[in-house]
Amino acid sequence: MNSKVYEKTRYQNIYRHKKNKNYVIIISKPVKTSIATVDGKKINKMEDAIKIRDNQKIKLQKGVEINCKGDFDTLWNKYMYCCEFELKQAFNTIHKKEKIYNKHLKGKFNKSIGKINKQLIIKAIDEINTTDKQKNEIMKDLKAFFNWCVEEQILIVNPIWKLKNYKVPKPKMKYWIPEQFMTFIKCLNKDILSENSSLKDKEIAYRTKILTLLGFTLGDRFGETRALTFKAVNKEQSKISIRYSINYDTKSNDFLSSTKTYASQRDIDISTKLIKEIENYKYFLINELNYDIKDDTIILFNHKLKRPYSDSTLRNNFYKYCNKANVPKIRPYDLRHTYVATMMAEGKELYLISERLGHTNFNTTVNKYGHLSNEIRKEIAGTTDKYI
């Protein structure tokens, strides 16, 4: 049952629509289903809902029906339209969903949406010739689709809301310990301050430094870092505003896109040191490189090509300095993991940083980073050996 649409009542298996105030009864036997209407009428009284729940004859009579119309493919297209134009999800999110649908789901369910049950979905996913990790991605998109069907009152219950993922070994999460981060920054500072560095080399080093400081101190996503503008920094309140992600649609004239989720739009407290670093970088761009910088200028902007720096350019510069500083090669996105690992090493609780990460649900933070606790303690203990 979608908790965004329905709320629990004091009576078992009876839920109330938050907006319309009508009741829905969950029936588990002989088959799992739900009752929203009787003889075409919604259930508006709690007494009626209790009678329907307790009276097996009423549960099974023909007058009880679920209001579900449309086939899977038609509704999926409506769902994608909603994701793009109403929910305004990021281009990458839309693109991934379309790719999964076209490759694995299109034409898979030639049935009315109300006749697609849990067993049918499990069988369909099992038959797909792909990895278990990819099957989990397919399941994730299907759960989101069925949740949308519930919100649109096409379905009452998501048929796979409790369906467990395939067991996939978690890849080892990469991150730097504080000493490695400091080594990396020192290497960048050396090139920025060196009289032997060309202006081009200084620009690359400075840009990589700002990218690294933003990713590490904010704990934001790489696409969010790339979309930050100078006006996003509020010096008076010591905050930075995250409202956009970079637009990965190369055909679009808009550089900015929506964040991954609505909850990802957030204001983050930042230190005066980070504000000073951003101001120094802005000063460097204006006075050393003679770039025209305005408040709404993207911080990581390629002024020669008149567009934000590409993923590949920023990554390659970052990897170059990983090698030069002789620190483990991680992705720029792993700076987000580095932030979490560092905060946990400092004794900060996960719930304190969940909102900063832009997670809608605290459980997301726990599932992704909860296992780091023991790993970090062991790694920090091991780093002390060199001082003994």
C-alpha positions as MATLAB code, in Angstrom:
seq = 'MNSKVYEKTRYQNIYRHKKNKNYVIIISKPVKTSIATVDGKKINKMEDAIKIRDNQKIKLQKGVEINCKGDFDTLWNKYMYCCEFELKQAFNTIHKKEKIYNKHLKGKFNKSIGKINKQLIIKAIDEINTTDKQKNEIMKDLKAFFNWCVEEQILIVNPIWKLKNYKVPKPKMKYWIPEQFMTFIKCLNKDILSENSSLKDKEIAYRTKILTLLGFTLGDRFGETRALTFKAVNKEQSKISIRYSINYDTKSNDFLSSTKTYASQRDIDISTKLIKEIENYKYFLINELNYDIKDDTIILFNHKLKRPYSDSTLRNNFYKYCNKANVPKIRPYDLRHTYVATMMAEGKELYLISERLGHTNFNTTVNKYGHLSNEIRKEIAGTTDKYI';
ca = [
       0.000    0.000    0.000;
       1.462    3.356   -1.037;
       1.918    5.398    2.146;
       1.976    8.634    0.144;
      -1.620    8.061   -0.949;
      -3.130    5.908    1.821;
      -2.831    6.023    5.587;
      -3.356    3.269    8.130;
      -6.425    3.264   10.329;
      -6.791    1.715   13.778;
      -8.525   -1.245   12.142;
      -6.437   -4.048   10.649;
      -6.263   -4.207    6.849;
      -8.311   -1.026    6.421;
      -6.673    2.042    4.855;
      -7.986    5.526    4.102;
      -7.220    7.645    1.056;
      -5.523   10.776    2.421;
      -7.171   13.103   -0.064;
     -10.561   11.559   -0.846;
     -11.116   10.047    2.630;
     -12.661    6.862    1.215;
     -11.628    3.453    2.594;
      -9.781    0.527    1.016;
      -9.760   -3.006    2.400;
      -6.880   -5.414    1.822;
      -7.955   -9.043    1.347;
      -5.309  -11.772    1.550;
      -7.411  -14.923    0.974;
      -8.238  -16.776   -1.258;
      -5.986  -14.477   -3.315;
      -4.387  -11.199   -2.351;
      -6.496   -8.316   -3.631;
      -8.073   -5.104   -2.464;
     -11.547   -3.619   -2.358;
     -12.135    0.038   -3.166;
     -15.734   -0.051   -4.399;
     -18.930   -2.065   -3.885;
     -21.500   -1.976   -6.692;
     -19.526    0.829   -8.282;
     -19.623    3.028   -5.178;
     -16.669    4.048   -3.017;
     -16.597    2.988    0.625;
     -16.999    6.218    2.608;
     -17.960    4.884    6.044;
     -15.762    2.989    8.461;
     -18.712    0.795    9.548;
     -19.172   -0.367    5.950;
     -15.453   -1.024    5.604;
     -15.460   -3.212    8.737;
     -18.469   -5.194    7.496;
     -16.830   -5.806    4.121;
     -13.612   -6.916    5.764;
     -15.339   -9.284    8.174;
     -17.988  -10.674    5.865;
     -16.497  -13.292    3.542;
     -19.593  -13.299    1.294;
     -19.323   -9.605    0.594;
     -15.601   -9.967   -0.080;
     -16.189  -12.465   -2.870;
     -19.366  -11.233   -4.506;
     -19.291   -9.886   -8.066;
     -20.195   -6.395   -6.969;
     -16.744   -5.946   -5.488;
     -14.308   -4.648   -8.084;
     -10.976   -2.941   -8.554;
     -10.967    0.163  -10.725;
      -8.154   -0.642  -13.172;
      -8.173    0.215  -16.860;
      -5.600    0.047  -19.641;
      -2.874   -2.338  -20.733;
       0.700   -2.256  -19.493;
       2.319   -0.638  -22.558;
      -0.265    2.149  -22.838;
       0.009    3.001  -19.153;
       3.810    2.864  -19.274;
       3.808    5.543  -21.986;
       1.546    7.708  -19.804;
       3.865    7.077  -16.863;
       6.918    8.176  -18.865;
       5.099   11.341  -19.957;
       4.374   12.079  -16.295;
       8.033   11.430  -15.320;
       9.311   13.819  -17.981;
       6.795   16.665  -18.049;
       5.033   16.594  -14.668;
       7.633   15.193  -12.274;
      10.415   16.710  -14.426;
      12.858   13.922  -13.672;
      16.444   14.213  -14.878;
      17.304   13.252  -18.456;
      19.518   10.387  -17.303;
      16.699    8.917  -15.192;
      14.237    9.107  -18.100;
      16.768    7.682  -20.539;
      17.551    4.679  -18.300;
      13.861    3.875  -17.835;
      13.208    4.082  -21.591;
      16.206    1.858  -22.296;
      15.073   -0.813  -19.819;
      11.488   -0.696  -21.137;
      12.455   -0.988  -24.818;
      14.927   -3.783  -24.187;
      13.178   -5.888  -21.548;
       9.551   -4.868  -20.881;
       7.944   -3.762  -24.135;
       5.260   -6.284  -25.142;
       6.105   -8.463  -22.129;
       2.679   -8.129  -20.496;
      -0.125   -8.384  -23.059;
      -2.788   -8.051  -20.385;
      -4.969   -5.518  -18.660;
      -3.054   -3.892  -15.818;
      -5.445   -5.407  -13.271;
      -4.571   -8.944  -14.390;
      -0.818   -8.529  -13.901;
      -0.007  -10.171  -10.591;
       3.121  -10.865   -8.583;
       3.634  -14.404   -9.942;
       3.383  -13.198  -13.549;
       5.941  -10.449  -12.930;
       8.391  -12.810  -11.180;
       8.163  -15.262  -14.075;
       8.692  -12.482  -16.634;
      11.762  -11.115  -14.841;
      13.244  -14.602  -14.369;
      12.974  -15.221  -18.126;
      14.937  -12.088  -19.026;
      18.436  -13.006  -20.168;
      20.535  -10.559  -18.171;
      22.478  -10.265  -14.908;
      20.842  -10.302  -11.479;
      22.049   -6.733  -10.963;
      20.211   -5.645  -14.115;
      17.114   -7.588  -13.003;
      17.123   -5.556   -9.790;
      17.167   -2.372  -11.894;
      14.196   -3.677  -13.910;
      12.362   -4.500  -10.675;
      13.122   -1.036   -9.310;
      11.566    0.614  -12.384;
       8.547   -1.686  -12.257;
       7.951   -0.859   -8.583;
       8.081    2.854   -9.403;
       5.638    2.322  -12.280;
       3.141    0.403  -10.158;
       3.453    3.019   -7.399;
       2.466    5.611   -9.998;
      -0.529    3.439  -10.941;
      -1.573    3.466   -7.280;
      -1.172    7.240   -7.019;
      -3.284    7.677  -10.162;
      -5.913    5.346   -8.643;
      -5.523    2.894  -11.512;
      -4.519    0.231   -8.979;
      -5.105    0.006   -5.264;
      -2.041   -2.040   -4.363;
       1.394   -2.300   -5.923;
       1.568   -6.060   -6.754;
       5.323   -6.221   -6.125;
       5.792   -3.700   -3.330;
       7.279   -6.389   -1.054;
       9.141   -8.299   -3.757;
      12.747   -8.842   -2.662;
      15.720   -8.118   -4.896;
      18.004  -10.769   -6.328;
      21.018  -11.328   -4.113;
      23.966   -9.588   -5.707;
      27.370   -9.235   -3.995;
      27.932   -5.573   -3.224;
      30.982   -4.167   -4.999;
      33.564   -2.701   -2.661;
      32.811    0.964   -2.175;
      35.759    3.183   -3.053;
      36.679    6.237   -1.036;
      39.716    8.083    0.318;
      40.774    8.261    3.926;
      41.546   11.841    5.123;
      45.293   11.445    4.598;
      44.789   10.532    0.913;
      42.419   13.450    0.381;
      44.947   15.871    1.882;
      47.739   14.448   -0.287;
      45.596   14.983   -3.381;
      44.820   18.623   -2.481;
      48.493   19.345   -1.713;
      49.454   18.050   -5.147;
      46.902   20.352   -6.779;
      48.047   23.362   -4.719;
      51.626   22.736   -5.761;
      50.737   23.110   -9.452;
      48.445   26.082   -8.821;
      51.158   28.005   -6.949;
      54.193   26.878   -8.961;
      55.922   29.507  -11.111;
      56.842   26.737  -13.545;
      53.209   25.852  -14.276;
      51.674   27.299  -17.425;
      48.416   29.209  -17.172;
      46.640   26.253  -18.802;
      48.088   23.823  -16.233;
      47.079   26.147  -13.405;
      43.541   26.325  -14.755;
      43.254   22.518  -14.910;
      44.669   22.135  -11.404;
      42.416   24.849   -9.965;
      39.309   23.472  -11.677;
      40.077   19.978  -10.393;
      40.622   21.356   -6.897;
      37.242   23.110   -6.857;
      35.532   19.996   -8.241;
      37.159   17.916   -5.480;
      36.378   20.341   -2.653;
      32.731   20.656   -3.710;
      32.238   16.903   -4.091;
      33.913   16.136   -0.782;
      32.454   18.881    1.420;
      28.895   18.779    0.051;
      28.553   15.026   -0.383;
      26.413   15.785   -3.434;
      26.102   13.832   -6.677;
      28.584   14.478   -9.493;
      25.840   15.857  -11.769;
      24.762   18.262   -9.017;
      28.341   19.504   -8.572;
      28.603   20.168  -12.310;
      25.372   22.200  -12.273;
      26.321   24.584   -9.437;
      26.485   28.298  -10.260;
      28.272   31.049   -8.375;
      24.943   32.509   -7.221;
      24.107   29.170   -5.571;
      26.584   30.176   -2.853;
      24.968   32.303   -0.153;
      27.836   33.936    1.708;
      25.644   35.671    4.317;
      23.880   32.478    5.385;
      26.873   30.170    4.736;
      24.758   27.895    2.573;
      24.870   26.476   -0.923;
      21.660   25.822   -2.831;
      21.307   22.632   -4.887;
      18.389   22.968   -7.296;
      19.653   21.343  -10.482;
      21.694   18.542  -11.968;
      23.614   18.809  -15.223;
      21.590   18.010  -18.342;
      23.047   14.883  -19.940;
      20.945   15.394  -23.072;
      23.584   16.585  -25.533;
      20.880   17.655  -28.018;
      19.298   20.099  -25.565;
      20.194   23.788  -25.401;
      19.477   23.786  -21.675;
      22.547   23.029  -19.592;
      20.618   22.381  -16.389;
      18.112   19.650  -15.597;
      16.087   18.475  -12.612;
      17.780   16.787   -9.671;
      17.351   13.027   -9.297;
      14.330   13.472   -7.025;
      12.390   16.415   -5.599;
      13.985   15.741   -2.196;
      17.380   16.257   -3.818;
      16.633   19.981   -4.057;
      18.144   21.200   -0.821;
      20.165   23.887    0.952;
      23.417   22.738    2.513;
      25.403   24.458    5.257;
      28.963   25.164    4.160;
      32.074   26.475    5.864;
      33.685   29.876    5.410;
      36.775   28.056    4.097;
      34.807   26.555    1.191;
      33.237   29.947    0.416;
      36.708   31.512    0.373;
      38.009   28.791   -1.984;
      35.127   29.429   -4.411;
      35.725   33.198   -4.255;
      39.439   32.703   -4.927;
      38.637   30.509   -7.925;
      36.234   33.154   -9.255;
      38.952   35.790   -8.807;
      41.406   33.551  -10.728;
      38.965   33.139  -13.640;
      38.335   36.890  -13.886;
      41.776   38.336  -13.227;
      44.129   35.628  -14.481;
      42.142   34.196  -17.392;
      40.028   37.276  -18.225;
      36.767   35.325  -18.356;
      33.426   37.116  -18.104;
      31.946   35.700  -14.914;
      28.415   36.533  -13.781;
      26.419   35.342  -10.785;
      24.516   32.766  -12.838;
      27.693   31.410  -14.470;
      28.195   27.681  -13.907;
      31.274   27.211  -11.712;
      32.702   24.390  -13.851;
      32.054   26.119  -17.193;
      34.130   25.775  -20.357;
      34.352   29.404  -21.480;
      36.030   28.511  -24.761;
      33.295   26.113  -25.887;
      30.538   28.134  -24.163;
      29.122   25.103  -22.348;
      29.780   23.168  -19.114;
      32.839   20.941  -19.032;
      32.022   17.419  -20.149;
      32.077   14.406  -17.856;
      35.072   12.947  -19.683;
      37.168   16.141  -19.407;
      36.567   16.498  -15.668;
      37.155   12.799  -15.042;
      40.380   12.692  -17.058;
      41.773   15.721  -15.224;
      40.798   14.118  -11.915;
      42.420   10.771  -12.822;
      45.566   12.561  -13.970;
      46.034   14.004  -10.487;
      45.176   10.695   -8.816;
      48.249    9.292  -10.555;
      50.347   12.390   -9.931;
      49.507   12.471   -6.205;
      49.964    8.679   -5.966;
      46.602    8.129   -4.274;
      44.057    5.367   -5.073;
      42.150    6.016   -8.289;
      38.520    6.730   -7.444;
      35.765    8.319   -9.525;
      34.719   11.946   -8.920;
      31.370   10.472   -7.795;
      33.275    8.575   -5.088;
      33.990   11.898   -3.394;
      30.404   11.520   -2.160;
      31.377    8.198   -0.563;
      34.533    9.827    0.794;
      32.408   12.477    2.506;
      30.198    9.829    4.154;
      33.173    7.690    5.188;
      34.935   10.720    6.681;
      31.856   11.821    8.625;
      31.391    8.296    9.982;
      35.061    8.179   10.950;
      34.493   11.441   12.826;
      31.677    9.758   14.752;
      28.758   11.460   12.988;
      25.538    9.443   12.789;
      24.083    8.524    9.400;
      20.754   10.219   10.113;
      22.598   13.554   10.437;
      23.981   13.339    6.904;
      21.074   11.608    5.119;
      19.306   14.861    4.255;
      22.570   16.434    3.127;
      23.001   13.596    0.635;
      19.557   14.282   -0.806;
      18.099   10.893    0.140;
      14.300   10.815    0.308;
      14.337    8.020    2.868;
      16.801    7.427    5.701;
      16.652    3.687    4.930;
      18.332    4.464    1.597;
      21.302    5.912    3.476;
      21.471    2.951    5.855;
      21.244    0.358    3.065;
      23.974    2.050    1.064;
      26.412    3.128    3.766;
      25.555    1.171    6.917;
      28.128   -1.526    6.149;
      30.941    1.055    6.118;
      31.051    1.373    9.891;
      33.191   -1.706   10.633;
      35.191   -1.303    7.435;
      36.173    2.269    8.291;
      37.193    1.395   11.847;
      39.517   -1.353   10.574;
      41.030    0.859    7.889;
      41.669    3.738   10.282;
      43.240    1.328   12.772;
      45.563    0.051   10.033;
      46.735    3.537    9.030;
      48.201    4.115   12.492;
      50.850    1.418   11.923;
      53.153    3.821   10.069;
      53.380    6.033   13.145;
      54.439    3.224   15.491;
];
